[in-house]
PDB file of C-alpha atoms in Angstrom:
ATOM      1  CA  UNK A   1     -48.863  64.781-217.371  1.00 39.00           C
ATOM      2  CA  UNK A   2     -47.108  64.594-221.041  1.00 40.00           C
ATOM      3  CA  UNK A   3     -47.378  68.792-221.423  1.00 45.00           C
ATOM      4  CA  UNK A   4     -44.120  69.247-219.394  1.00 68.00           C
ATOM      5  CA  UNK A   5     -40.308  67.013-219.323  1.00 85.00           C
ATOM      6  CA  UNK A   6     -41.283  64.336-217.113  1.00 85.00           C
ATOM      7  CA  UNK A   7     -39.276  64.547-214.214  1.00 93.00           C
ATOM      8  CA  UNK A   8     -40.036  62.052-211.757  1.00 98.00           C
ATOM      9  CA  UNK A   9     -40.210  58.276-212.527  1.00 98.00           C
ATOM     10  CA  UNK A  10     -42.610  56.183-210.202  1.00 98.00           C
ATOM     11  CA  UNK A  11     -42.332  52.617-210.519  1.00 98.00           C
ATOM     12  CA  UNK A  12     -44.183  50.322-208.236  1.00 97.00           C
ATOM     13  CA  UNK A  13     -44.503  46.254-208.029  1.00 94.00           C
ATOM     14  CA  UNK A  14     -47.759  45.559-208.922  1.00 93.00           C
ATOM     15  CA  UNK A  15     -51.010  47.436-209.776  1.00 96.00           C
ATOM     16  CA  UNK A  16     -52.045  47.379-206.476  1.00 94.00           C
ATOM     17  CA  UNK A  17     -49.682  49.398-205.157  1.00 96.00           C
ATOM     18  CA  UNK A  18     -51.374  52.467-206.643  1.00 97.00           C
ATOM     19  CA  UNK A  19     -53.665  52.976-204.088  1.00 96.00           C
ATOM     20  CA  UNK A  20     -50.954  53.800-201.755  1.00 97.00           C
ATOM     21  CA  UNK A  21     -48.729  55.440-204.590  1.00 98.00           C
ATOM     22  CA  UNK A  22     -51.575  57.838-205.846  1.00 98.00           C
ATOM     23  CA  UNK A  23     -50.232  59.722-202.839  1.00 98.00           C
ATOM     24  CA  UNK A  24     -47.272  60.510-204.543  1.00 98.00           C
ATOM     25  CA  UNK A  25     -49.148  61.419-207.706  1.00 98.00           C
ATOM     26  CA  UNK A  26     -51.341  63.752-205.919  1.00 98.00           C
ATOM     27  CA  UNK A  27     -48.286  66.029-204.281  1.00 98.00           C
ATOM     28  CA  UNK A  28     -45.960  65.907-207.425  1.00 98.00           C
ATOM     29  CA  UNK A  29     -49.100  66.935-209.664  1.00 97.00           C
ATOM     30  CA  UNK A  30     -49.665  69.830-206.188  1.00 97.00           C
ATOM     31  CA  UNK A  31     -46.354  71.272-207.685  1.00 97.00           C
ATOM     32  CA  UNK A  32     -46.839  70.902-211.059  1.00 96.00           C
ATOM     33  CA  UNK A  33     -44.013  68.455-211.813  1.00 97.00           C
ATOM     34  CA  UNK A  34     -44.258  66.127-214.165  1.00 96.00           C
ATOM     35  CA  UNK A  35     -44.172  62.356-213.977  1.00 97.00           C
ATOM     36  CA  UNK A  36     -44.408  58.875-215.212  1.00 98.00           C
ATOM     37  CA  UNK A  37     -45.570  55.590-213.246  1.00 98.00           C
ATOM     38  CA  UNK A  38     -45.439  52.317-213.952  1.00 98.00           C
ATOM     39  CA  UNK A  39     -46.393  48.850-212.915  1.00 97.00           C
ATOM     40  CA  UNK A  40     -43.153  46.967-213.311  1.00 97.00           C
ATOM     41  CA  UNK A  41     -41.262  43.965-211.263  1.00 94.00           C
ATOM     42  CA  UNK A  42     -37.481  43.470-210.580  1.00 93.00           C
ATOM     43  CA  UNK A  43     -38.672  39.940-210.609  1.00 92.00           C
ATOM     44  CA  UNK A  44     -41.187  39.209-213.534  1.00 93.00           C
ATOM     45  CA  UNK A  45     -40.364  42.241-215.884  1.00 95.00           C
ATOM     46  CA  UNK A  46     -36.841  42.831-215.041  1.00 95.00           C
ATOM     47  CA  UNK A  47     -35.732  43.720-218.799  1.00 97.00           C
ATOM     48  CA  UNK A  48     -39.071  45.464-219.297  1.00 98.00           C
ATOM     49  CA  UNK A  49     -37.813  47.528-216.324  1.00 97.00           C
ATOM     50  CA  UNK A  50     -34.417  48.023-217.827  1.00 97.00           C
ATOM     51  CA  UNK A  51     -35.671  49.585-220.632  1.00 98.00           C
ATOM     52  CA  UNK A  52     -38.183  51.782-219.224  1.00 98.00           C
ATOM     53  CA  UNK A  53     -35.312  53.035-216.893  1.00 98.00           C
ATOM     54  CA  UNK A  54     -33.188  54.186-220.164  1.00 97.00           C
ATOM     55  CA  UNK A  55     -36.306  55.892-221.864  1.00 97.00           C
ATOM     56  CA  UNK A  56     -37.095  57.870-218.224  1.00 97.00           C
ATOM     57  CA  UNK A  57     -33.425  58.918-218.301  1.00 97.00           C
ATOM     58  CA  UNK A  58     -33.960  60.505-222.061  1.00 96.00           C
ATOM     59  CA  UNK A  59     -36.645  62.049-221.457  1.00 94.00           C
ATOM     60  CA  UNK A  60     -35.233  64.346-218.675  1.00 95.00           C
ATOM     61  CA  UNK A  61     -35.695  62.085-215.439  1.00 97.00           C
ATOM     62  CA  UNK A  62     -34.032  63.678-212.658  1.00 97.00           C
ATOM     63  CA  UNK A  63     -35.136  60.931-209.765  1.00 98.00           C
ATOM     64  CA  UNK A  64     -36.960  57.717-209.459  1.00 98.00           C
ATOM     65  CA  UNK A  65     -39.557  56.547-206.507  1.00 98.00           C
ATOM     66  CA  UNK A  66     -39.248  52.891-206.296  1.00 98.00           C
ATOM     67  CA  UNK A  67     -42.619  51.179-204.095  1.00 97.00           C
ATOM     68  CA  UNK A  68     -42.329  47.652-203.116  1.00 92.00           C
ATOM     69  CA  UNK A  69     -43.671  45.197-200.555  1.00 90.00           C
ATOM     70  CA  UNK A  70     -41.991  41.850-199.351  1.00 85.00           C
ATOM     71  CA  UNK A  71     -38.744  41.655-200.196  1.00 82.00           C
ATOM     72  CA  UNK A  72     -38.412  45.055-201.859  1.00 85.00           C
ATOM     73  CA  UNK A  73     -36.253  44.269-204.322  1.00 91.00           C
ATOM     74  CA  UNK A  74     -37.410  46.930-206.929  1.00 96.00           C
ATOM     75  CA  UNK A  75     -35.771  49.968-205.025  1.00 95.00           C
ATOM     76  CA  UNK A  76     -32.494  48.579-205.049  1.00 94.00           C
ATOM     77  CA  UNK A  77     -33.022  46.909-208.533  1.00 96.00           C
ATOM     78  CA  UNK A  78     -33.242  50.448-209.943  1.00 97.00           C
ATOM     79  CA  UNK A  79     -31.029  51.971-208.222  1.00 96.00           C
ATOM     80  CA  UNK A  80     -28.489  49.827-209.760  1.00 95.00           C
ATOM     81  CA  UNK A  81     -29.583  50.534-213.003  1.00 96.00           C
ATOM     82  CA  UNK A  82     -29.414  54.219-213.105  1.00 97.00           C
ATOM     83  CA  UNK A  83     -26.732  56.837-211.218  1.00 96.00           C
ATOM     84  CA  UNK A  84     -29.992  58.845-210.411  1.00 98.00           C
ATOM     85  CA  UNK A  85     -31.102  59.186-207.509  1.00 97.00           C
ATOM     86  CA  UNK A  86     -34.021  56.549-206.335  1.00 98.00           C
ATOM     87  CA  UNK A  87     -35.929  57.228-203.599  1.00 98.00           C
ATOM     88  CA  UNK A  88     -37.689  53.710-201.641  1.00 97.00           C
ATOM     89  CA  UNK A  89     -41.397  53.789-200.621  1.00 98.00           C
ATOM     90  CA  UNK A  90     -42.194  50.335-198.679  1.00 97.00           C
ATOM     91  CA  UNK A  91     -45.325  48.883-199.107  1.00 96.00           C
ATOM     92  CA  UNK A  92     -47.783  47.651-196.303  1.00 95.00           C
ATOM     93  CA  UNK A  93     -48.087  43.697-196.384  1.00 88.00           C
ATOM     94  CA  UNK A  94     -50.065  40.979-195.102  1.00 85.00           C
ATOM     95  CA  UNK A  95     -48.221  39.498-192.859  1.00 85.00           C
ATOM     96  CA  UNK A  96     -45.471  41.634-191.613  1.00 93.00           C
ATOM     97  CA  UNK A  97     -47.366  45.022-192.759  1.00 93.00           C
ATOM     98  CA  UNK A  98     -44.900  46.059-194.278  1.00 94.00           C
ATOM     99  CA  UNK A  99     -41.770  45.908-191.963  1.00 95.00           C
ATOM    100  CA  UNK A 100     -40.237  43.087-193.948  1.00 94.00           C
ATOM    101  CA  UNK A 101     -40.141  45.657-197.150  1.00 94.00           C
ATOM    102  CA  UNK A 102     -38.784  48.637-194.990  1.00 95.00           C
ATOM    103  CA  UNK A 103     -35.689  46.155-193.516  1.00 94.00           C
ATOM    104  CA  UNK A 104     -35.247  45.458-196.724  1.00 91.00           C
ATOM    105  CA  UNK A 105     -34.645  48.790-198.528  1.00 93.00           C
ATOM    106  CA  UNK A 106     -32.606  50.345-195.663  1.00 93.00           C
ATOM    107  CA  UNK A 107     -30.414  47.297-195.621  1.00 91.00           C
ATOM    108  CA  UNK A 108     -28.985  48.012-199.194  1.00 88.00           C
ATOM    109  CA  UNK A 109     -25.418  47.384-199.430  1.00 88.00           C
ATOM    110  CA  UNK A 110     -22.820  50.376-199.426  1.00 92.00           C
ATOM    111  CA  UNK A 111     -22.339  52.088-202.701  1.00 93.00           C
ATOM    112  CA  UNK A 112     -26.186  51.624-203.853  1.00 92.00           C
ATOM    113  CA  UNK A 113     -27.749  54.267-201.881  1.00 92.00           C
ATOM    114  CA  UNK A 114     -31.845  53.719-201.500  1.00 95.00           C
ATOM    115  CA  UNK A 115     -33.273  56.688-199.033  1.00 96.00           C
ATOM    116  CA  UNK A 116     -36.283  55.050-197.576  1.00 97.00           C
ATOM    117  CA  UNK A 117     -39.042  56.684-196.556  1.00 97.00           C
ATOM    118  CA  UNK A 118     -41.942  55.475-194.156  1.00 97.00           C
ATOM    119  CA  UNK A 119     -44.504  52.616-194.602  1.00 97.00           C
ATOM    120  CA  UNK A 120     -47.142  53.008-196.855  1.00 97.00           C
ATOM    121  CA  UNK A 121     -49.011  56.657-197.808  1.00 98.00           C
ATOM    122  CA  UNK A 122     -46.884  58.554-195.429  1.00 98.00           C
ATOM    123  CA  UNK A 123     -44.132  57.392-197.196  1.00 98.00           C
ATOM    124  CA  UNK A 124     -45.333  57.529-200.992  1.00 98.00           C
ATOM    125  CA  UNK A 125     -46.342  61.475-200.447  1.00 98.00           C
ATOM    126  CA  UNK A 126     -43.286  62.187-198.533  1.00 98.00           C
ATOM    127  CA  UNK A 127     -40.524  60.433-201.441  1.00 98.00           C
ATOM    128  CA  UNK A 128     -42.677  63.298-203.701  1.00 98.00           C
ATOM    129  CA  UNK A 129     -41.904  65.948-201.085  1.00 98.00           C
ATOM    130  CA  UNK A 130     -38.383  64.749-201.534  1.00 98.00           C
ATOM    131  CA  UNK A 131     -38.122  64.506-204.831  1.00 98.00           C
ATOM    132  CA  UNK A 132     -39.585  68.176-205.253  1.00 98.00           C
ATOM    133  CA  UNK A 133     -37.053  69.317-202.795  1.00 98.00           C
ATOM    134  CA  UNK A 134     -34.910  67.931-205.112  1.00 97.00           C
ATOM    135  CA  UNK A 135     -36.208  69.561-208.217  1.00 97.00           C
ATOM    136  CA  UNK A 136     -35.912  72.847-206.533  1.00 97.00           C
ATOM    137  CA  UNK A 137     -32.526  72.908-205.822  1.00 97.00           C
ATOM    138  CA  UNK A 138     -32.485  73.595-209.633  1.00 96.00           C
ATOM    139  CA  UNK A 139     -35.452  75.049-210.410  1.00 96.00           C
ATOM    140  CA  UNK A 140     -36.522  78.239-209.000  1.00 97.00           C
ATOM    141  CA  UNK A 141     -40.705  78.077-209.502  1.00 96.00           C
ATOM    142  CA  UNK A 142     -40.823  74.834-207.984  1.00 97.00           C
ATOM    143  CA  UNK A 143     -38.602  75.969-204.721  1.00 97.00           C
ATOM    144  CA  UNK A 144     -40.871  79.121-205.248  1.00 98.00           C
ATOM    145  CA  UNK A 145     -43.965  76.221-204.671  1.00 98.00           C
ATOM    146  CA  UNK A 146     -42.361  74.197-201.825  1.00 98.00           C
ATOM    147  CA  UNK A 147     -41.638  77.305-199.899  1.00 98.00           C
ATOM    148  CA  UNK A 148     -45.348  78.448-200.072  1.00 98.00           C
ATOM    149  CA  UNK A 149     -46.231  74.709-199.399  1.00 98.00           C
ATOM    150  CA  UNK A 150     -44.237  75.240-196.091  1.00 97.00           C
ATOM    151  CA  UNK A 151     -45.485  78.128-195.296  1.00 98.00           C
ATOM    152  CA  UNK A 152     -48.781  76.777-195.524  1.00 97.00           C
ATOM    153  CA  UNK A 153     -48.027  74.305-193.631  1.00 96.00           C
ATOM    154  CA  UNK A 154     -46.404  76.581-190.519  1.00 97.00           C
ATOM    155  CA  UNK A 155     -49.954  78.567-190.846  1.00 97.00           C
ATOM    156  CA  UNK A 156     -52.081  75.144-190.278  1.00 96.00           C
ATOM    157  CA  UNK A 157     -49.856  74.574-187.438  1.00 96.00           C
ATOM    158  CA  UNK A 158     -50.407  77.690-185.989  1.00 96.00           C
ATOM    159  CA  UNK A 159     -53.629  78.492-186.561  1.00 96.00           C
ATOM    160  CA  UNK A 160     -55.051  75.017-184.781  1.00 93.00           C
ATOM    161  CA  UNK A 161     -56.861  75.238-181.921  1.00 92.00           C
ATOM    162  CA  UNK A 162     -57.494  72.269-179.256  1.00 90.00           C
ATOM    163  CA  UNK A 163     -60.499  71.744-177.867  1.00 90.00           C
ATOM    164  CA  UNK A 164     -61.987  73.146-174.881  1.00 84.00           C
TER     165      UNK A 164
END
């Protein structure tokens, strides 16, 4: 989305992370706000990273969603690079599916704050929600969309029926 500021940065470990981050894609592109993601490590790209960070914050980033499985560094990586803020999406593993990344972001030391959101898609379209949430605190025609996103929501609710 290059026709508006960006807005949100999305950085995840690896490639594969995408299929659960697409979620995030899909609701910040639902509001219409622009953003940039990334394949980058803490571990193997950290000054790649670095620099990325810096360009984000020129061109207008107002928050960062940070996905990561294992150790989860990433979250807390960026979040010490930039006084934005930087929302943590853990991301399902192998073995521990994804519990070892969620300990990890939610145990980040005081003074580097990392919200964390859930496990895996839940989590990757919710940090979106949050960001927006964000955004609109500032910006009236996205609080304008989250409010009829609500709504919509309330409606589904109360609209379902259970079956007989």
């Amino acid at each position: 989305m290059a026709s508006k500021k960006t807005l949100v940065g999305v950085v995840m470990g690896s490639t594969s992370d995408w299929e659960v981050m697409s979620q995030t894609a899909k609701v910040l592109k639902e509001f219409g706000v622009a953003y940039e993601a990334r394949a980058l490590s803490a571990h193997r790209t950290p000054a790649a990273l670095e620099k990325w960070l810096a360009a984000m914050e020129k061109k207008g980033a107002r928050a960062f969603i940070a996905a990561a499985g294992g150790a989860a560094h990433l979250a807390g990586v960026v979040a010490a690079q930039t006084q934005l803020p930087v929302l943590g999406v853990p991301m399902p593993s192998k073995h521990l599916q994804g519990m070892d990344s969620l300990l990890s972001m939610v145990q980040m030391p005081k003074g580097i704050p990392v919200p964390t959101l859930a496990i895996g898609e839940a989590g990757a379209a919710n940090a979106a929600l949050f960001a927006v949430a964000m955004l609109a605190l500032s910006d009236v025609n996205i609080a304008r969309k989250l409010e009829e996103f609500r709504e919509r929501q309330t409606k589904a609710v109360l609209s379902a029926k259970l079956p007989d």
